[in-house]
Tab-separated table of C-alpha atoms in Angstrom:
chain	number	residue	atom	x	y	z
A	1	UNK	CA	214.041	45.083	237.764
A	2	UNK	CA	211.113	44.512	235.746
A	3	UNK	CA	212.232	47.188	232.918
A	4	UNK	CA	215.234	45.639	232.850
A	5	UNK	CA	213.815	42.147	232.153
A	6	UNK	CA	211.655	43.498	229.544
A	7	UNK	CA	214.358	45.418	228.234
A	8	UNK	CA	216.494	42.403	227.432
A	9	UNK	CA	213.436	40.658	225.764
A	10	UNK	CA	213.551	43.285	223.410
A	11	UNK	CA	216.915	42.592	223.024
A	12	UNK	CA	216.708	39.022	222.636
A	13	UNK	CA	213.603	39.336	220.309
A	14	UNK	CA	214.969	41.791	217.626
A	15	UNK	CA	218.219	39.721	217.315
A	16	UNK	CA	216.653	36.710	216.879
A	17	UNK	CA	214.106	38.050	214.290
A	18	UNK	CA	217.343	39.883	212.051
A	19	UNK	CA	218.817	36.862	212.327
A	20	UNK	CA	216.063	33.910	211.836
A	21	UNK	CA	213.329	35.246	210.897
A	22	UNK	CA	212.633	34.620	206.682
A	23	UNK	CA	212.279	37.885	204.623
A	24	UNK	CA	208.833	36.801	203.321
A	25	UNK	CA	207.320	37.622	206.236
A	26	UNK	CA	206.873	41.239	205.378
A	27	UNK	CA	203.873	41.688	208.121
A	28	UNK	CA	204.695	39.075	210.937
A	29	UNK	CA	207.742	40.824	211.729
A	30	UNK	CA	209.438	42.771	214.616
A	31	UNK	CA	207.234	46.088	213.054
A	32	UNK	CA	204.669	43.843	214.004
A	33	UNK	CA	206.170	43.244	217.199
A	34	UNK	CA	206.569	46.781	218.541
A	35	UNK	CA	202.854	48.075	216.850
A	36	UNK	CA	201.314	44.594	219.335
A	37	UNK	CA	203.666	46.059	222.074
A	38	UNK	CA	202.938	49.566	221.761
A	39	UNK	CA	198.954	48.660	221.650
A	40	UNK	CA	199.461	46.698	225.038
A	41	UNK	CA	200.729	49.579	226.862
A	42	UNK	CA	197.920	51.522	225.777
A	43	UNK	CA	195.141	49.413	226.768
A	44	UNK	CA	197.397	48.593	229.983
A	45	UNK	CA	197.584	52.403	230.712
A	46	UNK	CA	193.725	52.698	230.355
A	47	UNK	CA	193.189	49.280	232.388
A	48	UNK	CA	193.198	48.022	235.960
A	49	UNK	CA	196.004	45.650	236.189
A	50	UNK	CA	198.946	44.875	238.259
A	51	UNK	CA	202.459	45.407	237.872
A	52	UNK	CA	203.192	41.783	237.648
A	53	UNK	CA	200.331	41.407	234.871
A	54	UNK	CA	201.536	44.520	232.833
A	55	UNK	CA	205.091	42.644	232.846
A	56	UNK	CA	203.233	39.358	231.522
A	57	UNK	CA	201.657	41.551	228.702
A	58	UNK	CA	204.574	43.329	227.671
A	59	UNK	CA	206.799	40.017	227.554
A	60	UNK	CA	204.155	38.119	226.183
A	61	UNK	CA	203.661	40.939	223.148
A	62	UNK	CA	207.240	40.774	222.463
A	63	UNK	CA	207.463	36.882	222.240
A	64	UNK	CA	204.604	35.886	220.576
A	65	UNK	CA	205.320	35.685	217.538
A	66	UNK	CA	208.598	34.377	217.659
A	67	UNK	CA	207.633	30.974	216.726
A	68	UNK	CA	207.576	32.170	212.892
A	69	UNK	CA	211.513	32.043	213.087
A	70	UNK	CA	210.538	28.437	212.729
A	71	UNK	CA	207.816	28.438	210.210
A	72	UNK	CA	204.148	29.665	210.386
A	73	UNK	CA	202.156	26.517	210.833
A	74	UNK	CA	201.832	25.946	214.662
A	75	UNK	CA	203.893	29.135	215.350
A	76	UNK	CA	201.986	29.529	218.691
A	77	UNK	CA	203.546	26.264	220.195
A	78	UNK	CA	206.746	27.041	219.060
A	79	UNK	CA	206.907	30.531	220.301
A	80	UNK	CA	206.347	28.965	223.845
A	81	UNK	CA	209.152	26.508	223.231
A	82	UNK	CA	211.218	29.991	222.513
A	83	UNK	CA	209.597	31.816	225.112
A	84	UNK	CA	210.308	29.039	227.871
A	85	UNK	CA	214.253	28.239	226.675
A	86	UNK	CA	214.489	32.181	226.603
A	87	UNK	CA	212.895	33.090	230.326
A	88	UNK	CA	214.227	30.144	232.122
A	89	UNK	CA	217.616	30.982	231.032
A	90	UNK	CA	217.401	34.383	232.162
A	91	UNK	CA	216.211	32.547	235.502
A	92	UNK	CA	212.288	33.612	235.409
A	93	UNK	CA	209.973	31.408	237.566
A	94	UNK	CA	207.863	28.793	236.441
A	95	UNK	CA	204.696	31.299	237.285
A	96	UNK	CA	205.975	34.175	234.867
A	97	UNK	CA	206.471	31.521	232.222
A	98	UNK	CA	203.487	29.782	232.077
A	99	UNK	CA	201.464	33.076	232.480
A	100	UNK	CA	203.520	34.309	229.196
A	101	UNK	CA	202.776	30.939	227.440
A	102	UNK	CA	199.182	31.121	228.455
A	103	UNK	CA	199.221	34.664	226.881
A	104	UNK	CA	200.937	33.322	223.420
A	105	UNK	CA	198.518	30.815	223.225
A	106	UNK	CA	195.916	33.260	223.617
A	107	UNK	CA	196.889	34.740	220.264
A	108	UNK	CA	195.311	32.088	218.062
A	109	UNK	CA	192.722	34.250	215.728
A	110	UNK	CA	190.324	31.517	215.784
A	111	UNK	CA	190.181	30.771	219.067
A	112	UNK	CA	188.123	32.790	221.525
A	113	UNK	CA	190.465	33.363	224.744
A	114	UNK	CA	189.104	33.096	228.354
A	115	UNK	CA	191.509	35.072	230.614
A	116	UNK	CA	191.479	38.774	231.468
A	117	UNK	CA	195.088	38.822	230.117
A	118	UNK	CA	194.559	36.922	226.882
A	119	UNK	CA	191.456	39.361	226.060
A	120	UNK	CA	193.809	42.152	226.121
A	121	UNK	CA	196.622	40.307	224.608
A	122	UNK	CA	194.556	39.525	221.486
A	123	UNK	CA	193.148	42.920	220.922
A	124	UNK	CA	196.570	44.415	220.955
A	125	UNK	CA	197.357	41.741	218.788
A	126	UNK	CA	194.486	42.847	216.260
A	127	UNK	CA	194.566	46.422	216.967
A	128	UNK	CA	195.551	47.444	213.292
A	129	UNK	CA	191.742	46.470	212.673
A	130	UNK	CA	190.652	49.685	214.511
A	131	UNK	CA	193.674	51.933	213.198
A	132	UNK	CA	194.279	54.478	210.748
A	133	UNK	CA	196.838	51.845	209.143
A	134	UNK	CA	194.926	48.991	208.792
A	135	UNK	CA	194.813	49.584	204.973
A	136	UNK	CA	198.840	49.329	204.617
A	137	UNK	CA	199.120	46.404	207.378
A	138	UNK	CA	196.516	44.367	205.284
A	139	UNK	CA	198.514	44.593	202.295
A	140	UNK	CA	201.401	43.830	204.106
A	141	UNK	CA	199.536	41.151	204.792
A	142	UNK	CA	197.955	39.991	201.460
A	143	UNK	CA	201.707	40.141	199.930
A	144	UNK	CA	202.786	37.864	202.624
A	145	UNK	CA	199.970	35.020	202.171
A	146	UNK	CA	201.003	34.986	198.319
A	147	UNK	CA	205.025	34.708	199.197
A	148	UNK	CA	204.762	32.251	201.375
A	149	UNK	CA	202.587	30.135	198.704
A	150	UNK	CA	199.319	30.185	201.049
A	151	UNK	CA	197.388	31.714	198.739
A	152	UNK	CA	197.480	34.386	196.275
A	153	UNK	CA	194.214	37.465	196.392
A	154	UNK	CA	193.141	40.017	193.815
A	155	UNK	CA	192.762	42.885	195.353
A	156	UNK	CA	188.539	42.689	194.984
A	157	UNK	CA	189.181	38.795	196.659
A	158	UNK	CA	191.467	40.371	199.726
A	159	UNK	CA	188.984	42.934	199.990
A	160	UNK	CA	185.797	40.988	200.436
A	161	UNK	CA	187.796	38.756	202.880
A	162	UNK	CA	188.594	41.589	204.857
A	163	UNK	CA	184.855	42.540	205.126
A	164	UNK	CA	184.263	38.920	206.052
A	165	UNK	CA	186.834	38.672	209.154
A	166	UNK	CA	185.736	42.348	209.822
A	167	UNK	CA	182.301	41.962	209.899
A	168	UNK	CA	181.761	38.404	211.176
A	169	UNK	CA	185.157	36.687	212.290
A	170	UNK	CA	186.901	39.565	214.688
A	171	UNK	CA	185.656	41.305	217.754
A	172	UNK	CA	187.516	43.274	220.432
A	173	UNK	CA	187.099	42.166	224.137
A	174	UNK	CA	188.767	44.919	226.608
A	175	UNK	CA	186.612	47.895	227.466
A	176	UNK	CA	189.239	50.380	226.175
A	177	UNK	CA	189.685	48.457	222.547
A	178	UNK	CA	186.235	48.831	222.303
A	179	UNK	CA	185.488	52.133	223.112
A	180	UNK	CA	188.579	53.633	221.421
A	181	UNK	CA	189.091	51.168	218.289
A	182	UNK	CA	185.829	49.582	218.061
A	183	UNK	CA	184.575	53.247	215.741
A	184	UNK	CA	187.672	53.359	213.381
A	185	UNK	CA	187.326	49.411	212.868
A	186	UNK	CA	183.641	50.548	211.521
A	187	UNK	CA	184.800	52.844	209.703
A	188	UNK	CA	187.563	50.938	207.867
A	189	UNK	CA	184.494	48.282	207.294
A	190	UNK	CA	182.495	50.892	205.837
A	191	UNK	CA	185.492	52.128	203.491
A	192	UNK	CA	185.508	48.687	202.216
A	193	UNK	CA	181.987	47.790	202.099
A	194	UNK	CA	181.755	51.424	199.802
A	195	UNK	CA	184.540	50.233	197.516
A	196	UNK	CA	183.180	46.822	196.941
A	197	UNK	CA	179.860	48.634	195.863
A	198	UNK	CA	181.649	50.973	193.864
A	199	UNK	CA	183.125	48.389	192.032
A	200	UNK	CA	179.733	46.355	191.886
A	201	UNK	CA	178.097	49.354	190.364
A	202	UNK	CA	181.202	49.992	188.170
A	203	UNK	CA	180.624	46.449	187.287
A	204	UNK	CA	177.122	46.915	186.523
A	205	UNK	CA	177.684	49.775	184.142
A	206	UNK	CA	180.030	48.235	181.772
A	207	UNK	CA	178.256	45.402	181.523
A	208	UNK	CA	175.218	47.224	180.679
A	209	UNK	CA	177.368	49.299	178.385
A	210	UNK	CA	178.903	45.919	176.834
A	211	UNK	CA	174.816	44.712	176.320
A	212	UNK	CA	174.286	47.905	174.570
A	213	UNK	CA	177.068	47.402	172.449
A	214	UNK	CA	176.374	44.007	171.307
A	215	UNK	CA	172.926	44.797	171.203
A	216	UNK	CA	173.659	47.828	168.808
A	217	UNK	CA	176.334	45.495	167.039
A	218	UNK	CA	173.217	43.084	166.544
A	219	UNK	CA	171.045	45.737	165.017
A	220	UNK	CA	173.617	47.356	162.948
A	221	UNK	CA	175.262	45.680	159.599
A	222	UNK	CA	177.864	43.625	160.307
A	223	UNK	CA	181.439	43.987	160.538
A	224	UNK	CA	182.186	42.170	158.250
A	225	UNK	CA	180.063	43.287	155.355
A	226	UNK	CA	180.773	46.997	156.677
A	227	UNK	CA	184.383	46.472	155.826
A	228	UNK	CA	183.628	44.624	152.899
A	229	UNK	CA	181.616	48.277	151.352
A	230	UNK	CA	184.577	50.079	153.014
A	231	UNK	CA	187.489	48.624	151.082
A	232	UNK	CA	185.873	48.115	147.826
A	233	UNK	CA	184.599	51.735	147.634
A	234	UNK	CA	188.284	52.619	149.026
A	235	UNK	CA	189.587	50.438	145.998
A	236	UNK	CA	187.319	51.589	143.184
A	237	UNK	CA	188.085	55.299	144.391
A	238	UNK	CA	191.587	54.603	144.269
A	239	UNK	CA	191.711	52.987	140.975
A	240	UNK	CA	189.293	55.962	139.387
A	241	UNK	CA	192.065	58.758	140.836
A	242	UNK	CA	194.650	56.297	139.370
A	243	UNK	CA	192.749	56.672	135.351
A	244	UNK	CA	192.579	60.537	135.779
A	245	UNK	CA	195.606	60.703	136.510
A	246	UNK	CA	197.357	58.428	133.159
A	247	UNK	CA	194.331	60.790	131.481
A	248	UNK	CA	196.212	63.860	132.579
A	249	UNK	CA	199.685	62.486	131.508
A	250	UNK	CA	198.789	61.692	128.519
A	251	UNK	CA	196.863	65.063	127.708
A	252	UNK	CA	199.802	67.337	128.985
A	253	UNK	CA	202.371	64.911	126.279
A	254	UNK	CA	200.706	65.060	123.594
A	255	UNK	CA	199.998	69.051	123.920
A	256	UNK	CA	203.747	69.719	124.328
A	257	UNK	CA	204.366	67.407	121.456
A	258	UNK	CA	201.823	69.568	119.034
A	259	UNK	CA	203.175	72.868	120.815
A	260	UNK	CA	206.743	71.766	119.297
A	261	UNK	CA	205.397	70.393	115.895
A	262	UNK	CA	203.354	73.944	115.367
A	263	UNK	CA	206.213	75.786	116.545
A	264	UNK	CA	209.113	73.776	114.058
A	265	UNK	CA	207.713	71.553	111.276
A	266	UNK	CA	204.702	73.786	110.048
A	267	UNK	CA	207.602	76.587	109.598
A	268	UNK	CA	209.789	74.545	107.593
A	269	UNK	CA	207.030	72.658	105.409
A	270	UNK	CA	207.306	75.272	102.471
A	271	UNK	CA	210.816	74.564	101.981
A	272	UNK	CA	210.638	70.908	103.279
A	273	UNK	CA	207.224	69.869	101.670
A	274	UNK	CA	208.488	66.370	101.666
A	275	UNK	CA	207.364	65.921	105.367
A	276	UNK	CA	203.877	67.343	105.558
A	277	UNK	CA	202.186	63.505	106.019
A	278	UNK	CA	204.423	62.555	108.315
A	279	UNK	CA	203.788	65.869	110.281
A	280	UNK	CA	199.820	65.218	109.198
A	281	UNK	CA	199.668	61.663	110.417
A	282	UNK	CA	202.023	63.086	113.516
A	283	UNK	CA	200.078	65.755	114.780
A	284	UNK	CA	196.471	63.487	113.924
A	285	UNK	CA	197.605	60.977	116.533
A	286	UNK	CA	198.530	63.431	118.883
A	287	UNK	CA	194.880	65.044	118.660
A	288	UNK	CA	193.416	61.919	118.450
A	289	UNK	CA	194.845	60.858	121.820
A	290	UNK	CA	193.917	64.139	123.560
A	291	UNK	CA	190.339	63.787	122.313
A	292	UNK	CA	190.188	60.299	123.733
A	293	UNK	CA	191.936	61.224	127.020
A	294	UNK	CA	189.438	64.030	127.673
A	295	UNK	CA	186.251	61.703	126.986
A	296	UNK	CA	187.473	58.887	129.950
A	297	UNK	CA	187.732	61.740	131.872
A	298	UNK	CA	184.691	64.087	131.026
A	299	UNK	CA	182.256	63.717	134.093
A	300	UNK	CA	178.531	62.843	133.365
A	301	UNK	CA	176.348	64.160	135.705
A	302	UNK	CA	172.731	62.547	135.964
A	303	UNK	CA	169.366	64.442	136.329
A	304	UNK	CA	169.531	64.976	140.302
A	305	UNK	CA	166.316	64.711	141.248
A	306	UNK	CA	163.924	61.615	142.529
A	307	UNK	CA	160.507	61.214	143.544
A	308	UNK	CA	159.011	59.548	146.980
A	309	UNK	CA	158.084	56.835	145.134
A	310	UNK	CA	161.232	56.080	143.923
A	311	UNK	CA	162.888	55.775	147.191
A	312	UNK	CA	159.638	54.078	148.778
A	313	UNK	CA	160.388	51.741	146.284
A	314	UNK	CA	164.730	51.609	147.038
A	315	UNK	CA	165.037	52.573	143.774
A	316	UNK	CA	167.158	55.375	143.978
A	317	UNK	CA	170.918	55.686	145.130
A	318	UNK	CA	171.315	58.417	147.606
A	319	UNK	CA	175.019	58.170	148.444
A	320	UNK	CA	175.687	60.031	144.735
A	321	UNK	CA	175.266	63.371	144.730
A	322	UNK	CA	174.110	62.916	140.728
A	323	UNK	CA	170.890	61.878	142.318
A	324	UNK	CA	170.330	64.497	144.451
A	325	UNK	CA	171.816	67.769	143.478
A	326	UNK	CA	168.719	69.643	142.270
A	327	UNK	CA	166.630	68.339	145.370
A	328	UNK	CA	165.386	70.928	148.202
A	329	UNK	CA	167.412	70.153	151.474
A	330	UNK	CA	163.696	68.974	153.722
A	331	UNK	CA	162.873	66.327	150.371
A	332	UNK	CA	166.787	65.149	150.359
A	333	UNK	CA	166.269	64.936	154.501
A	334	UNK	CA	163.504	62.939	154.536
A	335	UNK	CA	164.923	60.364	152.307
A	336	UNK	CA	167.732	59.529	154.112
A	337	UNK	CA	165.513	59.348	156.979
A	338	UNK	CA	164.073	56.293	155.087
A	339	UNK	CA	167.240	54.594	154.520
A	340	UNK	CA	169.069	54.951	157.446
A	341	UNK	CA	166.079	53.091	158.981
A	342	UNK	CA	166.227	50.234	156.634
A	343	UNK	CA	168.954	48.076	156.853
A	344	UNK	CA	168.280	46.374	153.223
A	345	UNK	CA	167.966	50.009	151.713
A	346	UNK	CA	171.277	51.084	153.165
A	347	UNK	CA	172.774	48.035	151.644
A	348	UNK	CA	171.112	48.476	148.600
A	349	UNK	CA	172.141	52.313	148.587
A	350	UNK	CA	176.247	50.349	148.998
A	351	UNK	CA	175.907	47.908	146.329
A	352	UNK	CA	174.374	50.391	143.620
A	353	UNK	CA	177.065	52.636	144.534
A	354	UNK	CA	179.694	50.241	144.107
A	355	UNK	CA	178.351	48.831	141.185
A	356	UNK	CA	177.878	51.873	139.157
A	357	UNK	CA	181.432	53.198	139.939
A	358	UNK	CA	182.670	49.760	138.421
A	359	UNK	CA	180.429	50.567	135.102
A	360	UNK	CA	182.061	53.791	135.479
A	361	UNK	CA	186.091	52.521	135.916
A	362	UNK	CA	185.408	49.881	132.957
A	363	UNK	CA	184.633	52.680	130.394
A	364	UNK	CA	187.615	54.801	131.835
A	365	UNK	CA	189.900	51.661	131.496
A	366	UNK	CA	188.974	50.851	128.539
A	367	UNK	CA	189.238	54.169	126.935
A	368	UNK	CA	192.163	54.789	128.566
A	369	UNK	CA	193.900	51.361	127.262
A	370	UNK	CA	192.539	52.376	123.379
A	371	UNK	CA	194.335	55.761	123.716
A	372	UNK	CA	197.420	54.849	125.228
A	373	UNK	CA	197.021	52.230	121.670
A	374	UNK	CA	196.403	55.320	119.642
A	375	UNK	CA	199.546	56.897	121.067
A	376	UNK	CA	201.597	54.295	120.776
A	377	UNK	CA	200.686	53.366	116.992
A	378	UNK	CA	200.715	57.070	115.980
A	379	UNK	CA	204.685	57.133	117.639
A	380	UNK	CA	205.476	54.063	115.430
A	381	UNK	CA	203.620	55.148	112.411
A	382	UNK	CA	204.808	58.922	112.377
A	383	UNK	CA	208.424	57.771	112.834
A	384	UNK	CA	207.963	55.442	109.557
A	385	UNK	CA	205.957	58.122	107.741
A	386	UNK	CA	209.497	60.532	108.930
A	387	UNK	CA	211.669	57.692	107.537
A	388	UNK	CA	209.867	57.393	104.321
A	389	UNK	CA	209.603	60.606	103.226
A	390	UNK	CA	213.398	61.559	104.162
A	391	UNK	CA	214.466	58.594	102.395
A	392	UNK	CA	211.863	58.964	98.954
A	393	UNK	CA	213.219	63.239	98.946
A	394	UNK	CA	215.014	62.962	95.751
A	395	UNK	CA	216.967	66.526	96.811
A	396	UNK	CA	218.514	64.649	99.774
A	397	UNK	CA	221.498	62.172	99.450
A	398	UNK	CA	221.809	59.249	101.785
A	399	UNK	CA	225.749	60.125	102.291
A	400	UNK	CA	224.170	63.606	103.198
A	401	UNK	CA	222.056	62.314	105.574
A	402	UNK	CA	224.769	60.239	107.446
A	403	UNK	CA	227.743	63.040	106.543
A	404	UNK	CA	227.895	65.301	109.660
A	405	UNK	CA	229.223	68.177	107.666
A	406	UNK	CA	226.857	68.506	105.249
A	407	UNK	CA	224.525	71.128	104.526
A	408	UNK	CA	221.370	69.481	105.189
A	409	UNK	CA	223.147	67.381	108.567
A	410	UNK	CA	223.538	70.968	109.586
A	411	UNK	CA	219.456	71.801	108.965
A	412	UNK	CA	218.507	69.119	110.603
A	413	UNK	CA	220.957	69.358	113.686
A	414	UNK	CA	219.752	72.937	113.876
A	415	UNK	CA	215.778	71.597	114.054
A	416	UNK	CA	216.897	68.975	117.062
A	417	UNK	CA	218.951	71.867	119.448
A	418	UNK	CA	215.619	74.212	118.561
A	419	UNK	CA	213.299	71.875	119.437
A	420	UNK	CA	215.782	70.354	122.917
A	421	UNK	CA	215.819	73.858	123.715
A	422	UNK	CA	212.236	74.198	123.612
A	423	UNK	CA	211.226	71.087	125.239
């Protein structure tokens, strides 16, 4: 009789929670419900008690918390509102149902309760404290609290508040929870009292780590005036690859152009006398603007040597190799032992760097900008010389000149295809 009774609270408890109970409870639930029910039969099975009491327990693990159907706050007193509609209809006495109520009531976490029954109620009700799942159930927990807008936990806040109710705000009462749960509650303290100090040491670390850093970004130049030497020796290096290279152009045009002028015009000058200045004043610009190309490019290369005293006194610029090339490897050591221990002489060492390699873009520039000149004029004035002297031939007729099938159209038409072909 009495399975059957418990039986159909079952029933009558899993319908109710499928069909009232709101899906943000994701740990007051009928999982819940059979985990409280299934730790009642084990501390009844390991506990003097009656038949009539273990039917109390079981009911009273089943309905107690049915009361959430309704909401959370006060869910005690309504679950003995349920509880009472519930037996009385299935025609309990008034002793079963006030023992179950007394049971339910028993359940409130912050109360401490006073009967043999409650004891045992409320440690099945907290036995996920001394299980193997307490970990999942908590966070079943934690995820409920922030759904149902009680309050929301980091996982290092849910985790210290675990330690707290743990440590100071839960205790079992029965013999059996006590002597079977009582260890693997320690131990689940202990897992979380390592973690926190994991974390606390973890803590500790970085923010020694951090101190370090700032302390190191303290000592060390600036950020900002580190990428201020960084992009402007980026820039001038850029801009000095950017003049050897117009250098090169120009050297490799002006040696095809005098490869074609020795290979066609200084052939044809005996017969064609009438254009040896214009091929003089040609091939002189030509040279000229090779010769100037090749000094903005020539490399100077200083002495490469310094003395103590020189970079005692910062006066010497050891981030060129010009000053240091001819030095033994312990002298060139030593010095940049000294600077790298002098923050002024490093950015000394920076600015005489960058200044010199502007002194030494303004003279390739500037050479550079003359030649390209020189080119330039020597085009316009060879082609004027070329006009000139064509025009002031006396052996060559202007109808000639402009008469594709004349002999000397033909000559000259002959020179262009020879020199296409050899371009």
């Amino acid at each position: 009789m009495a399975t059957d009774f418990i039986k159909k609270t079952e029933e009558f408890v899993f319908d109710l929670l499928k069909k009232d109970l709101d899906p943000i409870y994701l740990y007051h639930n009928y999982k819940h419900t059979e985990r409280v029910l299934k730790s009642t039969r084990e501390i009844i099975e390991n506990t003097e008690v009656t038949k009539d009491e273990a039917q109390i327990l079981e009911i009273a693990a089943l309905l107690h918390d049915t009361g959430y159907t309704q909401g959370a706050e006060d869910h005690e007193e309504k679950g003995v509102k349920i509880a009472t509609d519930f037996l009385t209809e299935q025609g309990a006495d008034k002793a079963l149902i006030d023992a179950v109520n007394t049971c339910i009531m028993e359940t409130k976490f912050k109360e401490v309760p006073t009967t043999k029954l409650g004891k045992i109620i409320r440690d099945a009700d907290a036995s996920h404290f001394g299980k193997k799942y307490f970990e999942e159930a908590s966070e079943f927990l934690r995820k409920e609290l922030e759904l149902r807008g009680v309050a929301t936990y980091t996982p290092t806040e849910w985790r210290n508040e675990n330690i707290k109710v743990l440590s100071k705000k839960h205790q079992y009462y029965t013999d059996y929870a006590l002597k079977n749960w009582q260890s693997r509650k320690d131990k689940n303290l202990a897992k979380l009292i390592k973690a926190k100090r994991k974390q606390k040491s973890k803590y500790k670390k970085e923010e020694m780590k951090a101190k370090y850093k700032m302390q190191y970004k303290n000592e060390s130049p600036e950020r900002g005036v580190q990428t201020f030497f960084r992009t402007a020796l980026r820039n001038h290096i850029k801009l000095s690859d950017i003049a050897d290279t117009k250098a090169n152009i120009l050297l490799s045009v002006n040696a095809i152009i005098i490869s074609v002028v020795l290979a066609n015009l200084i052939s044809k000058l005996d017969t064609n006398p009438y254009l040896t200045w214009p091929t003089v004043i040609f091939t002189l610009f030509s040279v000229t603007s090779m010769v100037m190309s090749i000094i903005a490019t020539r490399p100077n290369v200083t002495s490469g040597q310094f003395t103590k005293e020189d970079v005692k006194n910062q006066k010497v610029n050891l981030s060129f190799f010009g000053n240091f090339h001819k030095m033994k490897l312990e002298e060139f050591e030593w010095a940049i032992q000294e600077l790298v221990t002098d923050k002024d002489y490093i950015y000394k060492a920076l600015t005489k760097d960058l200044y010199f390699l502007g002194i030494v873009l303004e003279r390739k520039y500037r050479l550079l900008r003359n030649t390209y000149t020189v080119f330039m004029i020597g085009i316009i004035v060879s082609l004027i010389a070329f006009g000139i002297a064509v025009k002031s031939n006396p052996g060559m007729d202007i109808q000639e000149v402009l008469d594709p099938e004349s002999e000397a159209n033909i000559i000259i038409q002959d020179k262009v295809d020879t020199n296409y072909y050899l371009v």
